[in-house]
mmCIF file of C-alpha atoms (C1' of nucleotides) in Angstrom:
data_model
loop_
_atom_site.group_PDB
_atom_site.id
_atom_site.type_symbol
_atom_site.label_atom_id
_atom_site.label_comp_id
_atom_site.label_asym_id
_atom_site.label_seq_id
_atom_site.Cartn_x
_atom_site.Cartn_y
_atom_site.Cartn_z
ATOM 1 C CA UNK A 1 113.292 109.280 71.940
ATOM 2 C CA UNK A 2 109.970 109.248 73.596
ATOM 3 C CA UNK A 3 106.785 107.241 71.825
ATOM 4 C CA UNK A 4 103.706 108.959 73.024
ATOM 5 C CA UNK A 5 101.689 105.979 71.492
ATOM 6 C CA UNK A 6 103.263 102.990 72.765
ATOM 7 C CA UNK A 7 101.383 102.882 75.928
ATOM 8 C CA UNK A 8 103.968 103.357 78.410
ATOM 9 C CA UNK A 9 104.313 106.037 80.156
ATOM 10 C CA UNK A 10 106.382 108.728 79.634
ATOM 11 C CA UNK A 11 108.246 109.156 82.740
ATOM 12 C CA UNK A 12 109.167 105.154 82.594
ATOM 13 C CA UNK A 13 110.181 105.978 79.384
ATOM 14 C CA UNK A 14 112.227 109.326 80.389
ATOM 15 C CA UNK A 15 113.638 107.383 83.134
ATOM 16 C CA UNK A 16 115.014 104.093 81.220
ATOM 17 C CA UNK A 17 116.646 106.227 78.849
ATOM 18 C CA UNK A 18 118.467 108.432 81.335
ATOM 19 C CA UNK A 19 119.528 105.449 83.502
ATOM 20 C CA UNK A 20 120.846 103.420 80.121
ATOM 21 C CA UNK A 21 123.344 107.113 79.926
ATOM 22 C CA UNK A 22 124.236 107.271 83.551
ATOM 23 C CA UNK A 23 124.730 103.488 83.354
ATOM 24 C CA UNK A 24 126.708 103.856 80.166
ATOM 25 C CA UNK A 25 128.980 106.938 81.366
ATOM 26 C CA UNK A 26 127.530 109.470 78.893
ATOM 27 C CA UNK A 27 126.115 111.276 82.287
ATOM 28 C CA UNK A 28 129.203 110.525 84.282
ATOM 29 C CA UNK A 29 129.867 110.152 88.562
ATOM 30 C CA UNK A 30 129.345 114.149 89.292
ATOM 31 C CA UNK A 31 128.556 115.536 85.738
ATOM 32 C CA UNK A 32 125.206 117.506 85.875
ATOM 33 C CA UNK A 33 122.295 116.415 84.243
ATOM 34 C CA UNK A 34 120.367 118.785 81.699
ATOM 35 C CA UNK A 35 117.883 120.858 83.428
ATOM 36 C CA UNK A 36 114.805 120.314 83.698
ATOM 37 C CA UNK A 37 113.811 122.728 80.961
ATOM 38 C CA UNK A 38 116.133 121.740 78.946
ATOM 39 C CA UNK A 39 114.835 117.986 78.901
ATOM 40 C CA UNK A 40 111.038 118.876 78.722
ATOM 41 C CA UNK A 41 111.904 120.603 75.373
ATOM 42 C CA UNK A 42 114.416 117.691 74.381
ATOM 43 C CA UNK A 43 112.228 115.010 75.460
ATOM 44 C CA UNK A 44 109.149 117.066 73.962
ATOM 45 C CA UNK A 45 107.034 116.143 77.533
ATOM 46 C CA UNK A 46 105.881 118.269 80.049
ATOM 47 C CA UNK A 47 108.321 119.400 82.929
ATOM 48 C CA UNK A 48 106.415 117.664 85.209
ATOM 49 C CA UNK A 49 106.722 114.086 83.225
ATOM 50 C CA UNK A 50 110.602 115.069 83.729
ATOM 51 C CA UNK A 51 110.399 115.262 87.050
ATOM 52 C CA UNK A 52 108.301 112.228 87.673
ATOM 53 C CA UNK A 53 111.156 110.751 85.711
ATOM 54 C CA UNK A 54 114.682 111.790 87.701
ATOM 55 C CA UNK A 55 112.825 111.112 91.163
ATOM 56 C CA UNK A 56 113.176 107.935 89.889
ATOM 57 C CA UNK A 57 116.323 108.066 89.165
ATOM 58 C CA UNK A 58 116.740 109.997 92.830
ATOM 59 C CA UNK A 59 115.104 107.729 94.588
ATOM 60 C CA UNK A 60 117.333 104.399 92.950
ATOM 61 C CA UNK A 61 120.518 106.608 94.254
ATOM 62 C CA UNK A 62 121.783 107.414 90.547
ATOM 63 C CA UNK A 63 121.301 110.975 90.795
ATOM 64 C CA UNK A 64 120.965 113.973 93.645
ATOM 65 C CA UNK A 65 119.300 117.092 93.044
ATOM 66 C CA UNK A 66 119.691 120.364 94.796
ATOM 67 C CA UNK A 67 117.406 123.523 94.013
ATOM 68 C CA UNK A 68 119.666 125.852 91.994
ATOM 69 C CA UNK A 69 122.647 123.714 91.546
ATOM 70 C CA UNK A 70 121.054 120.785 89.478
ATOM 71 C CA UNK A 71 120.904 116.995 89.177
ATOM 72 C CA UNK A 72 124.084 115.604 89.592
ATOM 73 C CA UNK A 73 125.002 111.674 88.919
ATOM 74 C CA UNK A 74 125.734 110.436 92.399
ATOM 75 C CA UNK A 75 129.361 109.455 92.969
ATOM 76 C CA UNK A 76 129.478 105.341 93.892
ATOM 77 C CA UNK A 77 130.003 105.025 97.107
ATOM 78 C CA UNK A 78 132.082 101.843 98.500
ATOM 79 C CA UNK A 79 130.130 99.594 100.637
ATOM 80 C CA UNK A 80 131.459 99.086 104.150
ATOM 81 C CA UNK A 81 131.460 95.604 105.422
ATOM 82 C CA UNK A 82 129.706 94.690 108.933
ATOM 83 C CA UNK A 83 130.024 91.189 110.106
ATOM 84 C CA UNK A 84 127.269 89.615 111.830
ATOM 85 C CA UNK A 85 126.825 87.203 114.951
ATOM 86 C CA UNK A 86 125.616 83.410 114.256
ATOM 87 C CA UNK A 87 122.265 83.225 115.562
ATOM 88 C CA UNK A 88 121.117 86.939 114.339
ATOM 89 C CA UNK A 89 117.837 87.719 112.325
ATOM 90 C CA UNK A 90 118.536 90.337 109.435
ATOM 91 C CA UNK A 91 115.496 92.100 108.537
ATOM 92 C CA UNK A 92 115.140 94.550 104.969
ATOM 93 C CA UNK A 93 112.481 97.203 105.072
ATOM 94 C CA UNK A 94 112.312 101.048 104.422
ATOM 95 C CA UNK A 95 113.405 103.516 106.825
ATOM 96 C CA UNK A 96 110.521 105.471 109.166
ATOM 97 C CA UNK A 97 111.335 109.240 108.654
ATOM 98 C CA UNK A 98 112.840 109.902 111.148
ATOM 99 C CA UNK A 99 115.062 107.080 110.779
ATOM 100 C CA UNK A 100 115.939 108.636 107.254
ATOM 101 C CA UNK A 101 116.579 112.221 108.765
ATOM 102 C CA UNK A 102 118.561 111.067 111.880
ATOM 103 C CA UNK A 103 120.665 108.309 109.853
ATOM 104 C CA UNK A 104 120.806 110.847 106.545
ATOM 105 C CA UNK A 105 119.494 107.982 104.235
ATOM 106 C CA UNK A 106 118.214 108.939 100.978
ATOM 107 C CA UNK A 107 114.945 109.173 99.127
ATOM 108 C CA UNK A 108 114.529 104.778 98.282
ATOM 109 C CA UNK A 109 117.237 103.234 100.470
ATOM 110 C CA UNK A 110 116.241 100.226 102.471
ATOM 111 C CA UNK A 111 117.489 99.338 105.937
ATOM 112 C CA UNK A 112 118.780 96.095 107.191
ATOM 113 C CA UNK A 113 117.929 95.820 111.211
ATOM 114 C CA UNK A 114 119.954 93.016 113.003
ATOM 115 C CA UNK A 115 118.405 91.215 115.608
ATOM 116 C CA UNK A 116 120.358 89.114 118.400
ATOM 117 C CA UNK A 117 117.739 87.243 120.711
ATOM 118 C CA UNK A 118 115.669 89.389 120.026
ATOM 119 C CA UNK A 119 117.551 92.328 120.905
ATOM 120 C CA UNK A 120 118.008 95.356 118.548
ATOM 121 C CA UNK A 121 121.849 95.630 117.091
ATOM 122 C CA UNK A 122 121.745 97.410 114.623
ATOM 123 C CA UNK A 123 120.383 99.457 111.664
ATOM 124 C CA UNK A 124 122.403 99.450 108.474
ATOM 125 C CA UNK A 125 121.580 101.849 105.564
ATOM 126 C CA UNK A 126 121.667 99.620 102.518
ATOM 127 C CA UNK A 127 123.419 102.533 100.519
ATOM 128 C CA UNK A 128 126.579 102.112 102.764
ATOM 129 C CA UNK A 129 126.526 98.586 104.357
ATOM 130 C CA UNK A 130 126.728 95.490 103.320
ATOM 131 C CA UNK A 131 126.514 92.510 105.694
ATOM 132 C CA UNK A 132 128.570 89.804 106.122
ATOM 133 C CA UNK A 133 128.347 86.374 108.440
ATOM 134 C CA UNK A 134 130.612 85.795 111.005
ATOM 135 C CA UNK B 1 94.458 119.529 109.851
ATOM 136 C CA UNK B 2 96.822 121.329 106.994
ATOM 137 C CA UNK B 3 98.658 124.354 108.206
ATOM 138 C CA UNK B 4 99.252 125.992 104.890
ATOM 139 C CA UNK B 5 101.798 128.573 105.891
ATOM 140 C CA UNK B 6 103.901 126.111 108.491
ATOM 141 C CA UNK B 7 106.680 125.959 105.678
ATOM 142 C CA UNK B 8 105.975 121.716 105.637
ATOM 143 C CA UNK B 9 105.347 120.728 102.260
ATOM 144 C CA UNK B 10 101.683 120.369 102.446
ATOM 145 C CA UNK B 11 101.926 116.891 100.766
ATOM 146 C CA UNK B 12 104.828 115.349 103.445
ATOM 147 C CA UNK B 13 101.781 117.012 106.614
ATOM 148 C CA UNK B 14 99.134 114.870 104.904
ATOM 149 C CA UNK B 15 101.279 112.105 104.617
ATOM 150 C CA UNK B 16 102.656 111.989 108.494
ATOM 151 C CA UNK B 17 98.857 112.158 109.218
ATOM 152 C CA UNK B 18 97.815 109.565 107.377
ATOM 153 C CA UNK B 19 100.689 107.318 108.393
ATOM 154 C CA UNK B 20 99.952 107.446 112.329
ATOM 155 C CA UNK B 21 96.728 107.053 111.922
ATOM 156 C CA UNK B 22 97.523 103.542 110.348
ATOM 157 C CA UNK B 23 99.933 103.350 112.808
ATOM 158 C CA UNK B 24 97.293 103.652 115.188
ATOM 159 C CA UNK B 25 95.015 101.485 113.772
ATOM 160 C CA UNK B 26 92.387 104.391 112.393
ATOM 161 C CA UNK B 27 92.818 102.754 108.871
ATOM 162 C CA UNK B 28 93.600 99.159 109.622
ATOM 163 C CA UNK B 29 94.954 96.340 107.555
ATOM 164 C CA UNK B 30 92.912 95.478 104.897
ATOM 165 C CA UNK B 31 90.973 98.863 104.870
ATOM 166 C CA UNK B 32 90.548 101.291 101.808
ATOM 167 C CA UNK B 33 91.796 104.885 102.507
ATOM 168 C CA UNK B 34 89.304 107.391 101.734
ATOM 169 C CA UNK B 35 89.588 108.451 97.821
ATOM 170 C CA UNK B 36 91.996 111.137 96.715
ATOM 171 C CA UNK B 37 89.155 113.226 95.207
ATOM 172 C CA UNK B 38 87.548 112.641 99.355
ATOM 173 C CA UNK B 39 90.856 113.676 100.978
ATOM 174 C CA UNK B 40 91.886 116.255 98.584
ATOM 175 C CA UNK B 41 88.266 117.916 99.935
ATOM 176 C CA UNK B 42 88.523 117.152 103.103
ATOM 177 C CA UNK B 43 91.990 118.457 103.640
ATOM 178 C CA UNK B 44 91.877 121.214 101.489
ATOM 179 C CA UNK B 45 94.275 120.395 99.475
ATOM 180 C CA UNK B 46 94.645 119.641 95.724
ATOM 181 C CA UNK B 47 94.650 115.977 94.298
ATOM 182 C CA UNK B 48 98.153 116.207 92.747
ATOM 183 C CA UNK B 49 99.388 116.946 96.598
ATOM 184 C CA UNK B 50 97.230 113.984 98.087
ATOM 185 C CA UNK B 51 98.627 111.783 95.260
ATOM 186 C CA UNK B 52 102.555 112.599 96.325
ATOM 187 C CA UNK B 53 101.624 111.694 100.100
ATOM 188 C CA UNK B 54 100.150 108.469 98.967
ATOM 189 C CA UNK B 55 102.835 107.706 96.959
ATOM 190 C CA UNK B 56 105.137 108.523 100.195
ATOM 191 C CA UNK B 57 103.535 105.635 102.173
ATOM 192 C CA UNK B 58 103.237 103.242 98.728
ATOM 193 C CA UNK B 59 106.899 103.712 98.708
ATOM 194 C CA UNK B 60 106.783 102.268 102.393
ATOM 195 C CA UNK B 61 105.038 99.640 102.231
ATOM 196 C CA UNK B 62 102.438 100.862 103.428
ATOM 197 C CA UNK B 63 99.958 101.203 101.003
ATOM 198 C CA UNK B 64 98.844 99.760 98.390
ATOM 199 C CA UNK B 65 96.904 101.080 95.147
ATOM 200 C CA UNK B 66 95.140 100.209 92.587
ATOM 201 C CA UNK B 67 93.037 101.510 89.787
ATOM 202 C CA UNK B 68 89.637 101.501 90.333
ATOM 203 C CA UNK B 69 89.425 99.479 93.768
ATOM 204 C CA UNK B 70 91.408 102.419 95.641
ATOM 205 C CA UNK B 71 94.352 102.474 98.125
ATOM 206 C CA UNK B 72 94.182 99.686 100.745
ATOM 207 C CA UNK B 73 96.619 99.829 103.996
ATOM 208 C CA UNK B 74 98.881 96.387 103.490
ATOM 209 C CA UNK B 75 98.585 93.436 105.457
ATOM 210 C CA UNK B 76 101.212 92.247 107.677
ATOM 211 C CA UNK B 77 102.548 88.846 106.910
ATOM 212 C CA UNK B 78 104.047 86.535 108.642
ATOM 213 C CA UNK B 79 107.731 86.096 107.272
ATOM 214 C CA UNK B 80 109.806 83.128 106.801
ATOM 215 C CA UNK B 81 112.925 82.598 107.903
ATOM 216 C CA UNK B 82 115.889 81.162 105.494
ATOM 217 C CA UNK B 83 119.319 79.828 107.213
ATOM 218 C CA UNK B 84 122.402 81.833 105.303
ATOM 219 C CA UNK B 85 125.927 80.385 105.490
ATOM 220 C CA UNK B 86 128.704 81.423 106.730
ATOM 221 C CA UNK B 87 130.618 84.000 105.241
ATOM 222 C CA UNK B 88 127.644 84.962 102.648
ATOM 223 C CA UNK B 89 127.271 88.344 101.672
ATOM 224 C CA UNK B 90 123.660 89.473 102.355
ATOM 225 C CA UNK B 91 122.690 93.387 100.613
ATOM 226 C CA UNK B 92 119.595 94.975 100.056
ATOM 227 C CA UNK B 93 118.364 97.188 97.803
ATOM 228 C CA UNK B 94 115.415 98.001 95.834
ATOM 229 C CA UNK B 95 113.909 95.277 93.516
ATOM 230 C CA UNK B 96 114.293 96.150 89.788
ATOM 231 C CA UNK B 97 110.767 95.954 88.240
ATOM 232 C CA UNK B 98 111.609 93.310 86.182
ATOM 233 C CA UNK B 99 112.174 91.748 89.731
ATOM 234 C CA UNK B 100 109.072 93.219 90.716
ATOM 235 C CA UNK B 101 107.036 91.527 88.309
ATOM 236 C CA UNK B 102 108.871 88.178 87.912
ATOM 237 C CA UNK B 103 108.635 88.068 92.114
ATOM 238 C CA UNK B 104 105.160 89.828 92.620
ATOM 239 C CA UNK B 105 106.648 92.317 94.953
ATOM 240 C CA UNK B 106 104.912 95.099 95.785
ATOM 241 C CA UNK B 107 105.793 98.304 96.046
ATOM 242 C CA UNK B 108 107.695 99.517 98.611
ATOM 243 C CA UNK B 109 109.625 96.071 99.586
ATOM 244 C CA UNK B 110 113.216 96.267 99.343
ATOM 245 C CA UNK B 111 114.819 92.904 98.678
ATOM 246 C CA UNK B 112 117.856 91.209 100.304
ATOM 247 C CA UNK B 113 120.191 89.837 98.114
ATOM 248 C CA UNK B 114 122.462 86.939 99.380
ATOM 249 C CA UNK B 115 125.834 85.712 97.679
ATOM 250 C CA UNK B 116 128.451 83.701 98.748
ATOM 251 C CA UNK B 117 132.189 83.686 97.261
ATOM 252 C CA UNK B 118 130.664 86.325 94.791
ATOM 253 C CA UNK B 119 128.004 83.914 93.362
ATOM 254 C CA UNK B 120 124.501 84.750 93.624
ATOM 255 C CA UNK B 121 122.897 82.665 96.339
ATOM 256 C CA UNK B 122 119.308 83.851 96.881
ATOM 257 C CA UNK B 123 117.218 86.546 96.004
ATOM 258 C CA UNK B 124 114.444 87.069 99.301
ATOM 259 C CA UNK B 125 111.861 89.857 99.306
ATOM 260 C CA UNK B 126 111.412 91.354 101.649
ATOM 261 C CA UNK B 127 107.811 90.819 102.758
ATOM 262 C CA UNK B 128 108.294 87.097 103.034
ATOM 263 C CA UNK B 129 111.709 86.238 104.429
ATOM 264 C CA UNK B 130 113.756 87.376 107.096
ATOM 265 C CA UNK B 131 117.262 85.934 107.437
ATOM 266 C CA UNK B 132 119.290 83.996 109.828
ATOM 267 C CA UNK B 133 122.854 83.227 109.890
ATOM 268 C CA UNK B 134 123.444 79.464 109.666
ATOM 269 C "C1'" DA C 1 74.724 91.666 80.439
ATOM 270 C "C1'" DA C 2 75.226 96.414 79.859
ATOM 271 C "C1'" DA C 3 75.538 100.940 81.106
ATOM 272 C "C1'" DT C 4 77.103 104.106 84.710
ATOM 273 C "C1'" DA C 5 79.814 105.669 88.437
ATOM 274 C "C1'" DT C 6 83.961 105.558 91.054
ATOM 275 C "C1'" DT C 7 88.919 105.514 91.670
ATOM 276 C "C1'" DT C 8 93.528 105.548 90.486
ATOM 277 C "C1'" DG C 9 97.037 106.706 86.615
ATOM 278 C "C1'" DT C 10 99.048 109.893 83.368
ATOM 279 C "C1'" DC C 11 99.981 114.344 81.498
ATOM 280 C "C1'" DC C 12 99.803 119.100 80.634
ATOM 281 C "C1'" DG C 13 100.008 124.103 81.610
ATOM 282 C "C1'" DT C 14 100.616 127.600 84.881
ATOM 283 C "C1'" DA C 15 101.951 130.039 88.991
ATOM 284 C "C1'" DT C 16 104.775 130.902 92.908
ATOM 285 C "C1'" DG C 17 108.523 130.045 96.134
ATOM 286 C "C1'" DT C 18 113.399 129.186 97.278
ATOM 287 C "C1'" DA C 19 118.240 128.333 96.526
ATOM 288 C "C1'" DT C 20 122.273 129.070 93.747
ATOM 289 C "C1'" DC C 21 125.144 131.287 90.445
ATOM 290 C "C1'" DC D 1 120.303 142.362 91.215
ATOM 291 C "C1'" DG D 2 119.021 139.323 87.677
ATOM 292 C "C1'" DA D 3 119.032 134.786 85.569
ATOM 293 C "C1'" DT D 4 118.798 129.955 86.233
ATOM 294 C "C1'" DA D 5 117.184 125.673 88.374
ATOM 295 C "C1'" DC D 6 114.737 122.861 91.399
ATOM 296 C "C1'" DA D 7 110.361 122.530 94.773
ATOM 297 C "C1'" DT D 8 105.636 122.905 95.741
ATOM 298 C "C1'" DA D 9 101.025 123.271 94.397
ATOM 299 C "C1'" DC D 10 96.850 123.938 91.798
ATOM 300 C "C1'" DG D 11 93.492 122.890 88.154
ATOM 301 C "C1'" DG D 12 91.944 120.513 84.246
ATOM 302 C "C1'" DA D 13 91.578 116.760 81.088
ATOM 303 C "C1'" DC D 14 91.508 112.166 79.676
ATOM 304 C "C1'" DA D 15 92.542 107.072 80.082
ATOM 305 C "C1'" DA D 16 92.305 102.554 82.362
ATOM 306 C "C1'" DA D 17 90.695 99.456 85.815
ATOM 307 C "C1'" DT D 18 87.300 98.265 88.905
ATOM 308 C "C1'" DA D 19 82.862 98.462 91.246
ATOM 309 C "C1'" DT D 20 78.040 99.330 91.210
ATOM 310 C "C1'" DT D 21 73.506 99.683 89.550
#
DNA sequence: AAATATTTGTCCGTATGTATC
DNA sequence: CGATACATACGGACAAATATT
C-alpha cells in the first residue's frame, strides 16, 4: 500500500505501484483502470494525489484516459523502422505543441529530428519510430 | 492576459504565454521566472493552475525548478556529437529516474538510446549529445 | 551564526464543467 | 434523464530547500 511516513511522495508511490501491475499484466493492454474514486478510497489519498499519479503513467505512454470512458492500459504499439543516410545528425528533444497536435504525439513522447547538411528530413515520434543506419 | 471564458484551459493560456516570451527572449537563459505566488496574482489565476503551466514547460526543457531558489529558464548547451555505426538501432524515449539521477538529467530531456545487433551500445541524453551516423 | 522570509513541493477538500454510458 | 468518470480550478495548509537579513 501507500506509507504516508516514508517521505516519498504519494503520487511516486501511487504511480510505482500501478506501473509494477500494468508491467506485470494484472492491468492488462486495453483493460480499464479503477476510477479515480475508486483508487483515492483504495489507496486512502486524495483524488488529486491519484491523478498526479496516472499522468504519470499517461505521460510514460502506459495508460490513456478519456473523460467518461476511463484510463485504459495503452495497447503496445510496434515500432516502425526508418533508415537513415550516412552523414545525418539525429537530434532527441520534446515536441513544440503544435508539433504534438499536428503529428498526434502524446502527453511525454520525444522526437527524433534528422538532419542532412543541415537540411531538415525528418521528425520521428519516438512512440512509433525507431531509427536505423543505413 | 487570461481570458477566463475562451474554453482554453486557463493553465495551457498561461503556459503558451510564458513560453514565447522565453522564446522571445523576455525571460532569458539563466533568468528566474517571477514566483508562482507573483504570477498566480498577476494573472489572476490560482497557484495550483500556475504550477500545471510550469510544469508544462519543466516537462520541455524549458524550465527548471527548484525549491527555494525558484524556476530558472535553462541554458542552452552546446552538444556533442558521437559517431554511431552502421546498422545501430538509435530510440528515444524518456529517461527512467533512476536514469535521471545516475545521469543528472534534468527534467524534460528525453534520451537516445543506441544498440547494435540488439546489444546496448550507448545511452546519450539528450542535452549533451547529438548523433551522427558513422 | 541564527532567525526570518521567500519559493517550490506535496496534499487535501470542494466545486463545477464536460463527456460517456 | 440520471449516474459515472475524467478535467479544470480554487483555496488552504504544511513541509522542505534556499535566500536574505
Amino acid at each position: 500500500m501507500i506509507d504516508l511516513h516514508s517521505g516519498v511522495p504519494r503520487h511516486l508511490q501511487l504511480a510505482a505501484q500501478l506501473r509494477s501491475r500494468i508491467i506485470a499484466g494484472v492491468y492488462a493492454p486495453s483493460d480499464l483502470l479503477p476510477s479515480e474514486t475508486r483508487l483515492s478510497q483504495e489507496y486512502g489519498v486524495g483524488r488529486g494525489t491519484v491523478r498526479r499519479a496516472v499522468s504519470l503513467l499517461r505521460a510514460e505512454g502506459l495508460v490513456d484516459a478519456a473523460s467518461g470512458r476511463g484510463t485504459r492500459v495503452r495497447e503496445p504499439v510496434e515500432l516502425r523502422r526508418e533508415s537513415v543516410p550516412r552523414g545525418a545528425i539525429i537530434q532527441a528533444r520534446m515536441p513544440t505543441p503544435e508539433e504534438r497536435a499536428s503529428l498526434g504525439i502524446p502527453e511525454g513522447v520525444p522526437v527524433q529530428v534528422v538532419t542532412v547538411g543541415g537540411r531538415l528530413r525528418g521528425v520521428y515520434p519516438a512512440n512509433q519510430f525507431e531509427l536505423t543506419t543505413a
